[in-house]
Structure formats: structure tokens, C-alpha cells
Coordinates of C-alpha atoms in Angstrom, one line a residue:
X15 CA 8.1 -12.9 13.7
X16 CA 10.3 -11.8 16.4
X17 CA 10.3 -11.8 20.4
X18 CA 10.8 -8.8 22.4
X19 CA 12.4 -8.6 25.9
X20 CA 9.0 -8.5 27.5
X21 CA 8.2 -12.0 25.7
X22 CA 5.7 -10.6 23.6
X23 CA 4.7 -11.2 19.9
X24 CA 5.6 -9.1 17.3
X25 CA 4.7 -8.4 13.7
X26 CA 5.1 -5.7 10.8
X27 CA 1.8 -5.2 9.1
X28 CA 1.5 -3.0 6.8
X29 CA -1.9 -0.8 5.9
X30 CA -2.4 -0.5 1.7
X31 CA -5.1 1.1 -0.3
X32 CA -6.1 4.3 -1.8
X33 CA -6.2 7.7 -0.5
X34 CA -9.6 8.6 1.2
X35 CA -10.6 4.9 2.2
X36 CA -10.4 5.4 5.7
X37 CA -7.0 3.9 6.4
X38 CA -5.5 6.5 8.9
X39 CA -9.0 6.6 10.6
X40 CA -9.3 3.3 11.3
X41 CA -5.8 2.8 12.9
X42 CA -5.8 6.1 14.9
X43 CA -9.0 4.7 16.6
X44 CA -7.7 1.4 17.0
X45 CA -4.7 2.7 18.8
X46 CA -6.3 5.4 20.5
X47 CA -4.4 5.9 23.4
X48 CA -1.6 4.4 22.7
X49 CA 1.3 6.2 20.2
X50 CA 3.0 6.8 17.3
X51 CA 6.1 5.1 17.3
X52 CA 8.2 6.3 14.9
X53 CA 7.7 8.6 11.4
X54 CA 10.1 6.9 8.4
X55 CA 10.6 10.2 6.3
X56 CA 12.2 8.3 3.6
X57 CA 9.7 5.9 3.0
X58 CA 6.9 7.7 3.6
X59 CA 5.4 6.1 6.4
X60 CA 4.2 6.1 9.7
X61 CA 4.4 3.2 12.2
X62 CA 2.0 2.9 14.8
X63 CA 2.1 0.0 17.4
X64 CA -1.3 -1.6 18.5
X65 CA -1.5 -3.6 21.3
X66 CA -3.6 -6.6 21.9
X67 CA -3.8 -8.9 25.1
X68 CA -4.0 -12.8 24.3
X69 CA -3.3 -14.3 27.7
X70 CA -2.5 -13.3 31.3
X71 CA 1.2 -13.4 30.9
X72 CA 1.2 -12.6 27.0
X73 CA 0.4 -9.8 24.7
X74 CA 0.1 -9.8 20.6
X75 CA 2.2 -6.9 19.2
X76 CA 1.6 -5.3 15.7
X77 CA 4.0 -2.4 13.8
X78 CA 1.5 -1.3 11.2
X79 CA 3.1 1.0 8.4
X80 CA 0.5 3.6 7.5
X81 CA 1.1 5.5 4.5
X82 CA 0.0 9.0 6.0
X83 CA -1.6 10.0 2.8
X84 CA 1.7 9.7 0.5
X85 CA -0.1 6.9 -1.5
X86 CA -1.8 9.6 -3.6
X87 CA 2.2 10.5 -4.5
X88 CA 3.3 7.0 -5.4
X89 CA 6.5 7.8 -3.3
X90 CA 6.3 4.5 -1.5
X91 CA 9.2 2.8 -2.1
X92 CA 10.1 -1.2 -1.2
X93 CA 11.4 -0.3 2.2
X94 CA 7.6 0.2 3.2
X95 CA 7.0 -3.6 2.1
X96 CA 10.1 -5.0 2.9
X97 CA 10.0 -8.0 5.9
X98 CA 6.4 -7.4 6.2
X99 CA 4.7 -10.0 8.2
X100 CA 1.4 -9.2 7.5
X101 CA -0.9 -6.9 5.3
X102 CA -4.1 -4.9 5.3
X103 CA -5.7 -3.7 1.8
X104 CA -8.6 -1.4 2.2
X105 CA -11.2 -0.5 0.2
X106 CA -14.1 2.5 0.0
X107 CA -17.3 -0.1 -0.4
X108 CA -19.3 3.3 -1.3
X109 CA -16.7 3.8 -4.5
X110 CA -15.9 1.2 -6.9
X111 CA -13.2 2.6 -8.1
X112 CA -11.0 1.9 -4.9
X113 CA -12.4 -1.7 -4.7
X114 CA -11.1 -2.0 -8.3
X115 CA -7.6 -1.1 -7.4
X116 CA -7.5 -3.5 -4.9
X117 CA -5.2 -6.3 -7.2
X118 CA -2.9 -3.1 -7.9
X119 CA -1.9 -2.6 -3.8
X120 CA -1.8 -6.4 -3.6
X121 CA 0.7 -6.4 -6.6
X122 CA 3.1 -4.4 -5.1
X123 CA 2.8 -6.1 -2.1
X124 CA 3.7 -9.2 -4.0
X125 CA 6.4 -7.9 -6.2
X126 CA 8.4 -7.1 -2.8
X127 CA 7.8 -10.0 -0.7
X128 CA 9.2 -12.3 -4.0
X129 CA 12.3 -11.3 -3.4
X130 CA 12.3 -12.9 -0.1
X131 CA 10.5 -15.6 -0.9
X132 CA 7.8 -14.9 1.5
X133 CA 4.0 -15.5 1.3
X134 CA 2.7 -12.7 3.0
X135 CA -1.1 -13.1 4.7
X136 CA -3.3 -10.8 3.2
X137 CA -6.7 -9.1 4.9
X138 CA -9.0 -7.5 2.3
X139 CA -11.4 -4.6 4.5
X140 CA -14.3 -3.0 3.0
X141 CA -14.5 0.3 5.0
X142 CA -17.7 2.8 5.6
X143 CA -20.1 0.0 6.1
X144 CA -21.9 2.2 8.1
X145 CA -22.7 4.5 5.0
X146 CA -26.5 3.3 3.3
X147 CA -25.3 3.8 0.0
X148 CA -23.1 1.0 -0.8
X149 CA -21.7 0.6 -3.9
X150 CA -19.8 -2.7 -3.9
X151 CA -21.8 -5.7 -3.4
X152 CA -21.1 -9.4 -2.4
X153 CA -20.9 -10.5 -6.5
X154 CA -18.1 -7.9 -7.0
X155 CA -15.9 -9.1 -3.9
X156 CA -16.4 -12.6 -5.2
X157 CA -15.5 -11.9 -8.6
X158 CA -12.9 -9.1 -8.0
X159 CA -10.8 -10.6 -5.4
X160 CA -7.7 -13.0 -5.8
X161 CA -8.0 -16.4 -4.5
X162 CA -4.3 -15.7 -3.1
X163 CA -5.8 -13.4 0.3
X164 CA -6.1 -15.2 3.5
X165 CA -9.3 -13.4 4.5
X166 CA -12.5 -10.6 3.5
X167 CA -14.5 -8.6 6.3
X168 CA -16.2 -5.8 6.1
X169 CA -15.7 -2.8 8.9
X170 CA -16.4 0.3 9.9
X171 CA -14.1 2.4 11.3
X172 CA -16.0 5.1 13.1
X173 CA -18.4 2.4 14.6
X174 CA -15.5 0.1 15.6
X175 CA -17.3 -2.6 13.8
X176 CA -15.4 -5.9 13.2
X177 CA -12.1 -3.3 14.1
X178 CA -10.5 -6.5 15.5
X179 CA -11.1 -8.7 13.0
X180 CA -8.4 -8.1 10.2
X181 CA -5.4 -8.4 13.1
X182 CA -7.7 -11.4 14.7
X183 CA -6.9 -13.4 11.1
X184 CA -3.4 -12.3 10.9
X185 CA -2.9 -12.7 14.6
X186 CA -3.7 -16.7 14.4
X187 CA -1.9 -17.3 11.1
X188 CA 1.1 -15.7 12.2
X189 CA 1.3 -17.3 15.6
X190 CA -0.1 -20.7 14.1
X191 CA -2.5 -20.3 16.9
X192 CA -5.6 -21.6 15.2
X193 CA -8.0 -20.8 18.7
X194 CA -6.3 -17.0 19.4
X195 CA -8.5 -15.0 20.9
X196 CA -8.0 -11.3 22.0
X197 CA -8.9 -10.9 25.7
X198 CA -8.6 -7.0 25.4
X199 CA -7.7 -4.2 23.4
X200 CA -6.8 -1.0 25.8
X201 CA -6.2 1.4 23.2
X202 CA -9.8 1.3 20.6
X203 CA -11.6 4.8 20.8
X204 CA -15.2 4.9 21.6
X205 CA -17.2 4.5 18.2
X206 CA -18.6 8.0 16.7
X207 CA -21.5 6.2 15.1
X208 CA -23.9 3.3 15.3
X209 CA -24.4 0.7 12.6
X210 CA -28.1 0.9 11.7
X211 CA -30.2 -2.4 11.3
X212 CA -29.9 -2.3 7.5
X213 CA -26.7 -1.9 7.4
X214 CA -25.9 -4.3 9.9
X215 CA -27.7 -6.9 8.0
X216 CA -26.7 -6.3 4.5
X217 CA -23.1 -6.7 5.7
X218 CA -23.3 -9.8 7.4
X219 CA -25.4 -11.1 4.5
X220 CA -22.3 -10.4 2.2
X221 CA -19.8 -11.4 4.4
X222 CA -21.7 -14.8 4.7
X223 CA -21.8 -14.8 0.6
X224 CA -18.2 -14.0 0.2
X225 CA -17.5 -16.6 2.7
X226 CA -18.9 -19.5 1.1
X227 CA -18.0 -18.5 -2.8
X228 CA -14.3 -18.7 -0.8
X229 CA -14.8 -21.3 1.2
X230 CA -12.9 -20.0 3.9
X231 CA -13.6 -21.1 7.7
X232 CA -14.7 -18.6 9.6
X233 CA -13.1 -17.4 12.5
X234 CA -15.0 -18.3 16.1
X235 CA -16.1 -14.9 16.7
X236 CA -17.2 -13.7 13.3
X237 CA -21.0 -15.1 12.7

């Protein structure tokens, strides 16, 4: 972690997963408004800041390296992974096939942050909730993820549904502020779609499922 000159926290997270998940959508809504901060040619990346507000005088910081599409290149070398703070896999939960890849990103992940002997936190998405036709189901999650993450959600990117929950989790681990709240995010987009009832529902219900199989506390703001 570090502290800027304006007192604020500040973490690298970095944004993993396979092409066509949804990835690039989902941060470029959640920092709507806000900007680009820099383009790292030689590691294939782009860093975006997102900005959330956690008090009156303080403000919760996040670098998140996207991989702008150069995962379907395997260029990504350890620079992207190196002194990460935190990290966000994401899945398609309408193709199996990039819910099964999931222990591959967290591998690499793992591989690099060895070498420094550091345990990075770990947020598992499932993206496109929004879609009826969902293909991975509560059993699968259960079964298919490591017991090594810190945390599962489902979200929806173009709904903004539970968009604040994956930097929520990493927000309090990393601060070791177990009642974190964020009081405001200026930069989210306005959603381009509405959950419908089913959907809604069947998520929660798997969340709830993969929840207790993990039995992982739940953060305040999540049931």
C-alpha cells in the first residue's frame, strides 16, 4: 500500500480473465468520467485509476491494470503482476469455458506474487448476469473454485450490478478496515440495462449457495 501527497489510499489491482468476458466494459463504466492514466506498451497494459470516497477527509485509490485485449496474445509478461496489491479474475457465466480457465489466470497470478512472498487477495466476478441464459451455476463455482480467493460475486457490468463489490472486498482487506464503506463513487456510468426479476433472483440465490459452501462472511452491504 502506499500514501499519496493528498493522504489518500492507494493500491495496484490488477483485472485477469479471458478475452470477451467483459473486463474492459466493466472498468470503463466504473471509471466513467474519470481517465486513463497511463498505457504500459511493454507490458501490454492499461492502467486506469478509479476513485472511491470512504470518508469526508479520505478517498480509496485503485491503479487497475487492464489487459486491453492482449490476453488473447499471451504477451503479458510479470511486469503486469509484479507488486500487485490486489486482483480481479473474471469470468463469462454464459460460457463455461472461461469459468474453467479461471485456476489458469489465478496461477499466474500466483507464480509472480511467490517471488515476493506476497499473498495477494483475490476477487472471483461472474460477469453478464444480466444475460437469461446462464451457463455456470452455483455447483460449478463451488466445485471449480480454489479455497485460496478471498471472495465470489456475481455482476453485471452494463447494469452496474454489485459493480462495487469486488473493490468493496479488496478495499477492507487491504486497509484492514473490516466496516469500510464507500460513501460515493463519482465516476460509474449510468447502467445500459436492467437486471430482470429472474435474473436478479437466480443470482442472489447462487451467491447465497456459494457463500455458505465457503463459508465466507459476507460483507454488510451484500444480502
Amino acid at each position: 500500500m502506499a500514501r499519496t501527497e493528498r493522504d489518500l489510499y492507494a493500491f495496484k489491482v490488477v483485472l485477469i480473465g479471458d478475452g470477451g468476458t467483459g473486463k474492459t466494459t466493466y472498468i470503463n463504466r466504473v471509471r466513467q468520467g474519470g481517465f486513463i492514466k497511463d498505457y504500459v506498451a511493454t507490458v501490454g497494459a492499461v492502467v486506469h485509476e478509479v476513485r472511491f470516497t470512504i470518508s469526508e477527509q479520505h478517498d480509496i485509490l485503485f491503479y487497475v491494470w487492464d489487459t486491453a485485449g492482449q490476453e488473447m496474445h499471451s504477451i503479458l509478461n510479470e511486469t503486469y503482476y509484479l507488486d500487485a496489491d490486489g486482483a480481479i479474475i473474471m469470468f463469462d457465466i454464459t460460457s463455461r469455458i472461461t469459468f474453467t480457465h479461471v485456476p489458469f489466470w489465478l496461477q499466474k497470478l500466483r507464480n509472480v506474487s511467490s517471488l515476493n512472498n506476497n499473498e495477494v487477495p483475490v476477487v472471483v466476478c461472474g460477469n453478464k448476469v444480466d444475460i437469461k441464459d446462464r451457463k455456470v451455476k452455483a455447483k460449478q463455482i463451488m466445485e471449480g473454485l480454489s479455497r485460496d480467493i478471498l471472495h465470489y460475486t456475481d455482476i453485471s457490468a452494463k447494469s452496474n450490478y454489485n459493480f462495487e463489490v469486488p473493490f468493496l472486498v479488496l478495499a477492507r482487506r487491504l486497509t484492514g478496515i473490516n466496516n469500510l464503506v464507500f460513501l460515493a463513487n463519482i465516476s460509474l456510468a449510468p447502467a445500459e440495462v436492467s437486471m430482470s426479476e429472474e435474473a436478479l433472483r437466480e443470482s442472489m440465490n447462487v451467491m447465497q449457495d456459494v457463500y455458505r459452501a465457503r463459508t465466507i462472511e459476507l460483507p454488510e452491504d451484500e444480502l
